[in-house]
Amino acid sequence: PRPAPTCDYGAQRTAHGASVCEHTTGSQGMEPMLAVDKRGTLFMGIATDKGLYEDPGRLTGTNHNALLRSRDDGRTWERIALPGVIDASEGFPYIDPATDRLFVTSFSADATRCGQPVVYSDDEGRTWTTAAAPPGCSPATRGDWPKIFSGPFKGNAPGSHPTAIYVCNFIPNDLVAASIGCWRSDDGGDHFGFTGFLPTVNGLCMAGDVKGGTGATIVHGSGRVLSNGDVVVPLTVCGYPVVVRSSDEGATWTAAPTGGRSVGLEDILAGREG
């Protein structure tokens, strides 16, 4: 066993008696995501020089964020440069479990580019490939809340890459937008095509036939691809959790409530966000 590390903050005990050691990354960021590959290497986004909203470059597409990488269980972190297409907002790393390919997608503030950027690396961030046909070109989105995930095809893989790569996002890009759409890549992240819209009507707080709460919006989480190729995406529908599912690789969707409540706008206004 490894020796007990020196914690940046005092070690804490969990309810099960385990000791938790907290380490800082040394970088600023907001809404970070964490991915772990088969070697145990950790990747975290986003990392910015001045924080997310303090840098004016994020509104012009001139500020690019870094990816953080740790090879010692989070004790120390190094900044990994990302290609210039990745903007300093919503930097979302993801590891394809079948191939260990590392993907990063983000918001795009550059109006000269089409869609939202997707890059991938097969050597833990040493080199990167940028998608030739990114998602979000038609219909158009710049990607304020992008979520990328992968899994098996419904049938045989159409090419050499064994998994389908999905990206779901708001359309258009306006924080919590009117619609949510998904794109799919069948060639490992080089080309993305639009699959369809999720069955959501934001103004009515509806997901398919499922009615959510009132006075709030619809937000999607990160999807999953089941072993049979079905795609599942969780939603918060105006304060109520709902799951939508596709059995045809994103072309059509059905919705089902999960029960219970999640945070809605009425909770935030009433001070019950916690």
mmCIF file of C-alpha atoms in Angstrom, residues 30-258:
data_model
loop_
_atom_site.group_PDB
_atom_site.id
_atom_site.type_symbol
_atom_site.label_atom_id
_atom_site.label_comp_id
_atom_site.label_asym_id
_atom_site.label_seq_id
_atom_site.Cartn_x
_atom_site.Cartn_y
_atom_site.Cartn_z
ATOM 1 C CA MET A 30 -16.013 26.225 -12.936
ATOM 2 C CA GLU A 31 -18.353 23.236 -13.299
ATOM 3 C CA PRO A 32 -15.455 20.786 -13.739
ATOM 4 C CA MET A 33 -15.836 17.275 -15.104
ATOM 5 C CA LEU A 34 -13.618 14.315 -14.214
ATOM 6 C CA ALA A 35 -12.613 11.377 -16.442
ATOM 7 C CA VAL A 36 -10.408 8.363 -15.650
ATOM 8 C CA ASP A 37 -8.767 6.072 -18.203
ATOM 9 C CA LYS A 38 -7.780 2.422 -17.831
ATOM 10 C CA ARG A 39 -4.306 3.366 -16.575
ATOM 11 C CA GLY A 40 -5.861 5.332 -13.717
ATOM 12 C CA THR A 41 -4.855 8.700 -15.175
ATOM 13 C CA LEU A 42 -7.249 11.470 -14.137
ATOM 14 C CA PHE A 43 -8.382 14.267 -16.449
ATOM 15 C CA MET A 44 -10.272 17.319 -15.254
ATOM 16 C CA GLY A 45 -11.717 20.316 -17.107
ATOM 17 C CA ILE A 46 -11.945 23.234 -17.026
ATOM 18 C CA ALA A 47 -8.789 25.086 -16.042
ATOM 19 C CA THR A 48 -8.448 28.770 -16.814
ATOM 20 C CA ASP A 49 -5.910 31.442 -15.891
ATOM 21 C CA LYS A 50 -8.385 33.914 -14.427
ATOM 22 C CA GLY A 51 -11.493 31.879 -13.778
ATOM 23 C CA LEU A 52 -14.403 31.361 -16.131
ATOM 24 C CA TYR A 53 -16.165 34.714 -16.165
ATOM 25 C CA GLU A 54 -13.272 37.030 -15.295
ATOM 26 C CA ASP A 55 -11.424 36.603 -18.583
ATOM 27 C CA PRO A 56 -12.897 38.693 -21.424
ATOM 28 C CA GLY A 57 -11.395 36.298 -23.954
ATOM 29 C CA ARG A 58 -14.126 33.732 -23.333
ATOM 30 C CA LEU A 59 -16.651 35.982 -25.106
ATOM 31 C CA THR A 60 -14.521 36.430 -28.209
ATOM 32 C CA GLY A 61 -13.192 32.898 -28.627
ATOM 33 C CA THR A 62 -9.605 34.034 -27.951
ATOM 34 C CA ASN A 63 -9.212 32.423 -24.530
ATOM 35 C CA HIS A 64 -8.530 28.700 -24.496
ATOM 36 C CA ASN A 65 -8.686 26.500 -21.449
ATOM 37 C CA ALA A 66 -6.350 23.727 -20.400
ATOM 38 C CA LEU A 67 -7.039 20.175 -19.352
ATOM 39 C CA LEU A 68 -5.662 19.020 -16.017
ATOM 40 C CA ARG A 69 -3.989 15.609 -15.815
ATOM 41 C CA SER A 70 -2.902 13.619 -12.772
ATOM 42 C CA ARG A 71 -0.988 10.355 -12.774
ATOM 43 C CA ASP A 72 -0.716 10.024 -8.991
ATOM 44 C CA ASP A 73 -4.346 9.738 -7.892
ATOM 45 C CA GLY A 74 -4.881 13.485 -7.762
ATOM 46 C CA ARG A 75 -1.948 14.369 -5.517
ATOM 47 C CA THR A 76 -0.394 16.594 -8.199
ATOM 48 C CA TRP A 77 -1.775 18.015 -11.443
ATOM 49 C CA GLU A 78 -0.274 19.312 -14.674
ATOM 50 C CA ARG A 79 -1.868 21.552 -17.292
ATOM 51 C CA ILE A 80 -2.277 19.985 -20.729
ATOM 52 C CA ALA A 81 -2.641 22.409 -23.635
ATOM 53 C CA LEU A 82 -5.773 21.921 -25.716
ATOM 54 C CA PRO A 83 -6.220 22.832 -29.391
ATOM 55 C CA GLY A 84 -7.355 26.375 -30.074
ATOM 56 C CA VAL A 85 -10.879 25.331 -30.981
ATOM 57 C CA ILE A 86 -11.589 24.514 -27.320
ATOM 58 C CA ASP A 87 -13.016 27.541 -25.533
ATOM 59 C CA ALA A 88 -12.769 28.430 -21.850
ATOM 60 C CA SER A 89 -16.287 27.340 -20.994
ATOM 61 C CA GLU A 90 -17.770 23.935 -20.230
ATOM 62 C CA GLY A 91 -14.625 21.979 -21.026
ATOM 63 C CA PHE A 92 -15.944 18.434 -20.760
ATOM 64 C CA PRO A 93 -13.481 15.491 -20.862
ATOM 65 C CA TYR A 94 -14.767 11.980 -21.536
ATOM 66 C CA ILE A 95 -13.059 8.575 -21.872
ATOM 67 C CA ASP A 96 -14.515 6.072 -24.334
ATOM 68 C CA PRO A 97 -14.489 2.909 -22.163
ATOM 69 C CA ALA A 98 -14.031 0.604 -25.151
ATOM 70 C CA THR A 99 -11.044 2.324 -26.764
ATOM 71 C CA ASP A 100 -9.672 4.532 -23.934
ATOM 72 C CA ARG A 101 -9.824 7.473 -26.358
ATOM 73 C CA LEU A 102 -9.977 10.808 -24.546
ATOM 74 C CA PHE A 103 -12.531 13.299 -25.886
ATOM 75 C CA VAL A 104 -12.971 16.964 -24.993
ATOM 76 C CA THR A 105 -15.809 19.212 -26.102
ATOM 77 C CA SER A 106 -16.697 22.739 -25.068
ATOM 78 C CA PHE A 107 -18.658 25.891 -25.638
ATOM 79 C CA SER A 108 -17.692 27.819 -28.790
ATOM 80 C CA ALA A 109 -17.671 31.621 -28.752
ATOM 81 C CA ASP A 110 -16.032 31.920 -32.172
ATOM 82 C CA ALA A 111 -18.714 33.021 -34.657
ATOM 83 C CA THR A 112 -16.404 32.230 -37.580
ATOM 84 C CA ARG A 113 -16.605 28.509 -36.842
ATOM 85 C CA CYS A 114 -19.500 26.154 -37.429
ATOM 86 C CA GLY A 115 -20.906 24.209 -34.489
ATOM 87 C CA GLN A 116 -19.155 23.228 -31.275
ATOM 88 C CA PRO A 117 -15.637 21.787 -31.109
ATOM 89 C CA VAL A 118 -14.726 18.169 -30.415
ATOM 90 C CA VAL A 119 -11.134 16.982 -30.090
ATOM 91 C CA TYR A 120 -9.709 13.599 -29.133
ATOM 92 C CA SER A 121 -6.392 12.077 -28.054
ATOM 93 C CA ASP A 122 -5.102 8.516 -27.996
ATOM 94 C CA ASP A 123 -1.953 9.324 -25.992
ATOM 95 C CA GLU A 124 -3.361 10.976 -22.834
ATOM 96 C CA GLY A 125 -3.251 14.493 -24.241
ATOM 97 C CA ARG A 126 0.196 14.573 -25.866
ATOM 98 C CA THR A 127 -1.328 15.012 -29.338
ATOM 99 C CA TRP A 128 -4.846 15.918 -30.449
ATOM 100 C CA THR A 129 -7.111 15.447 -33.461
ATOM 101 C CA THR A 130 -9.875 17.958 -34.182
ATOM 102 C CA ALA A 131 -13.194 16.741 -35.612
ATOM 103 C CA ALA A 132 -13.370 17.579 -39.313
ATOM 104 C CA ALA A 133 -17.178 17.823 -39.171
ATOM 105 C CA PRO A 134 -18.122 18.874 -35.611
ATOM 106 C CA PRO A 135 -21.614 18.610 -34.129
ATOM 107 C CA GLY A 136 -23.889 21.608 -34.035
ATOM 108 C CA CYS A 137 -23.543 22.883 -37.594
ATOM 109 C CA SER A 138 -27.048 21.944 -38.737
ATOM 110 C CA PRO A 139 -29.167 22.645 -36.794
ATOM 111 C CA ALA A 140 -26.871 25.276 -35.360
ATOM 112 C CA THR A 141 -25.622 25.421 -31.792
ATOM 113 C CA ARG A 142 -22.455 26.745 -30.185
ATOM 114 C CA GLY A 143 -22.697 24.464 -27.215
ATOM 115 C CA ASP A 144 -23.361 25.998 -23.816
ATOM 116 C CA TRP A 145 -24.120 22.656 -22.127
ATOM 117 C CA PRO A 146 -22.435 19.958 -24.252
ATOM 118 C CA LYS A 147 -22.396 16.377 -23.055
ATOM 119 C CA ILE A 148 -20.401 13.684 -24.867
ATOM 120 C CA PHE A 149 -20.696 9.925 -24.321
ATOM 121 C CA SER A 150 -20.246 6.680 -26.239
ATOM 122 C CA GLY A 151 -21.297 3.063 -26.448
ATOM 123 C CA PRO A 152 -22.077 0.143 -28.755
ATOM 124 C CA PHE A 153 -24.018 0.427 -32.003
ATOM 125 C CA LYS A 154 -27.404 -1.231 -32.339
ATOM 126 C CA GLY A 155 -25.933 -3.632 -34.883
ATOM 127 C CA ASN A 156 -22.501 -4.137 -36.362
ATOM 128 C CA ALA A 157 -20.205 -1.129 -36.352
ATOM 129 C CA PRO A 158 -20.383 0.570 -39.772
ATOM 130 C CA GLY A 159 -16.638 1.248 -39.776
ATOM 131 C CA SER A 160 -13.447 0.437 -37.930
ATOM 132 C CA HIS A 161 -14.330 2.292 -34.719
ATOM 133 C CA PRO A 162 -16.247 -0.031 -32.375
ATOM 134 C CA THR A 163 -18.391 2.583 -30.595
ATOM 135 C CA ALA A 164 -20.810 5.342 -31.514
ATOM 136 C CA ILE A 165 -19.853 8.781 -30.145
ATOM 137 C CA TYR A 166 -22.802 10.984 -29.127
ATOM 138 C CA VAL A 167 -22.955 14.685 -28.303
ATOM 139 C CA CYS A 168 -26.162 16.255 -26.965
ATOM 140 C CA ASN A 169 -26.643 19.985 -26.546
ATOM 141 C CA PHE A 170 -29.053 22.908 -26.359
ATOM 142 C CA ILE A 171 -30.408 24.389 -29.606
ATOM 143 C CA PRO A 172 -29.882 27.249 -30.081
ATOM 144 C CA ASN A 173 -27.124 28.179 -27.662
ATOM 145 C CA ASP A 174 -28.896 30.363 -25.107
ATOM 146 C CA LEU A 175 -28.087 28.987 -21.661
ATOM 147 C CA VAL A 176 -31.140 26.724 -21.193
ATOM 148 C CA ALA A 177 -32.487 26.725 -24.729
ATOM 149 C CA ALA A 178 -35.818 25.871 -26.301
ATOM 150 C CA SER A 179 -34.726 22.495 -27.684
ATOM 151 C CA ILE A 180 -32.166 19.764 -27.055
ATOM 152 C CA GLY A 181 -30.573 17.904 -29.962
ATOM 153 C CA CYS A 182 -28.083 15.059 -30.347
ATOM 154 C CA TRP A 183 -25.392 14.269 -32.903
ATOM 155 C CA ARG A 184 -23.565 10.985 -33.523
ATOM 156 C CA SER A 185 -20.168 10.068 -34.948
ATOM 157 C CA ASP A 186 -19.705 6.631 -36.491
ATOM 158 C CA ASP A 187 -15.988 7.074 -37.205
ATOM 159 C CA GLY A 188 -14.543 7.698 -33.758
ATOM 160 C CA GLY A 189 -15.134 11.433 -33.517
ATOM 161 C CA ASP A 190 -14.034 12.767 -36.901
ATOM 162 C CA HIS A 191 -17.486 13.433 -38.397
ATOM 163 C CA PHE A 192 -20.773 14.072 -36.579
ATOM 164 C CA GLY A 193 -24.274 13.938 -38.047
ATOM 165 C CA PHE A 194 -27.511 15.143 -36.484
ATOM 166 C CA THR A 195 -29.670 12.297 -35.142
ATOM 167 C CA GLY A 196 -32.726 14.185 -33.868
ATOM 168 C CA PHE A 197 -34.283 16.285 -31.140
ATOM 169 C CA LEU A 198 -35.090 15.015 -27.675
ATOM 170 C CA PRO A 199 -38.886 14.974 -27.058
ATOM 171 C CA THR A 200 -38.837 18.148 -24.941
ATOM 172 C CA VAL A 201 -40.963 21.304 -25.056
ATOM 173 C CA ASN A 202 -39.267 23.745 -22.741
ATOM 174 C CA GLY A 203 -41.993 26.372 -22.580
ATOM 175 C CA LEU A 204 -44.585 23.732 -21.594
ATOM 176 C CA CYS A 205 -42.286 21.787 -19.247
ATOM 177 C CA MET A 206 -42.937 18.590 -21.207
ATOM 178 C CA ALA A 207 -40.763 15.606 -22.114
ATOM 179 C CA GLY A 208 -42.812 13.466 -24.458
ATOM 180 C CA ASP A 209 -46.046 12.714 -22.604
ATOM 181 C CA VAL A 210 -44.463 13.431 -19.232
ATOM 182 C CA LYS A 211 -45.419 16.721 -17.583
ATOM 183 C CA GLY A 212 -42.853 18.359 -15.349
ATOM 184 C CA GLY A 213 -43.300 21.202 -12.867
ATOM 185 C CA THR A 214 -43.945 24.866 -13.557
ATOM 186 C CA GLY A 215 -41.931 28.043 -13.740
ATOM 187 C CA ALA A 216 -38.598 26.474 -14.619
ATOM 188 C CA THR A 217 -36.672 24.994 -17.520
ATOM 189 C CA ILE A 218 -35.443 21.695 -18.945
ATOM 190 C CA VAL A 219 -31.799 20.683 -18.439
ATOM 191 C CA HIS A 220 -30.158 17.502 -19.717
ATOM 192 C CA GLY A 221 -27.427 15.457 -18.109
ATOM 193 C CA SER A 222 -24.761 13.220 -19.581
ATOM 194 C CA GLY A 223 -26.200 10.283 -21.500
ATOM 195 C CA ARG A 224 -25.344 6.604 -21.459
ATOM 196 C CA VAL A 225 -25.407 3.900 -24.132
ATOM 197 C CA LEU A 226 -26.713 0.571 -22.857
ATOM 198 C CA SER A 227 -25.220 -2.784 -23.825
ATOM 199 C CA ASN A 228 -27.933 -3.267 -26.471
ATOM 200 C CA GLY A 229 -27.180 0.098 -28.115
ATOM 201 C CA ASP A 230 -30.152 1.965 -26.621
ATOM 202 C CA VAL A 231 -29.356 5.561 -25.671
ATOM 203 C CA VAL A 232 -30.540 7.016 -22.343
ATOM 204 C CA VAL A 233 -30.397 10.704 -21.365
ATOM 205 C CA PRO A 234 -31.518 12.052 -17.960
ATOM 206 C CA LEU A 235 -33.437 15.321 -17.800
ATOM 207 C CA THR A 236 -34.612 17.763 -15.195
ATOM 208 C CA VAL A 237 -38.013 18.858 -16.469
ATOM 209 C CA CYS A 238 -38.964 21.971 -14.546
ATOM 210 C CA GLY A 239 -38.033 20.444 -11.221
ATOM 211 C CA TYR A 240 -38.880 16.790 -11.931
ATOM 212 C CA PRO A 241 -36.425 14.095 -13.088
ATOM 213 C CA VAL A 242 -37.284 12.297 -16.329
ATOM 214 C CA VAL A 243 -35.349 9.832 -18.496
ATOM 215 C CA VAL A 244 -35.631 9.733 -22.297
ATOM 216 C CA ARG A 245 -34.614 6.634 -24.247
ATOM 217 C CA SER A 246 -33.898 5.907 -27.905
ATOM 218 C CA SER A 247 -33.832 2.447 -29.469
ATOM 219 C CA ASP A 248 -32.815 3.711 -32.935
ATOM 220 C CA GLU A 249 -29.535 5.521 -32.161
ATOM 221 C CA GLY A 250 -31.085 8.898 -31.448
ATOM 222 C CA ALA A 251 -33.673 9.193 -34.224
ATOM 223 C CA THR A 252 -36.757 8.871 -31.966
ATOM 224 C CA TRP A 253 -37.233 9.003 -28.198
ATOM 225 C CA THR A 254 -39.644 7.959 -25.480
ATOM 226 C CA ALA A 255 -39.838 9.489 -22.001
ATOM 227 C CA ALA A 256 -40.480 8.073 -18.541
ATOM 228 C CA PRO A 257 -40.673 9.799 -15.140
ATOM 229 C CA THR A 258 -38.359 8.543 -12.423
#
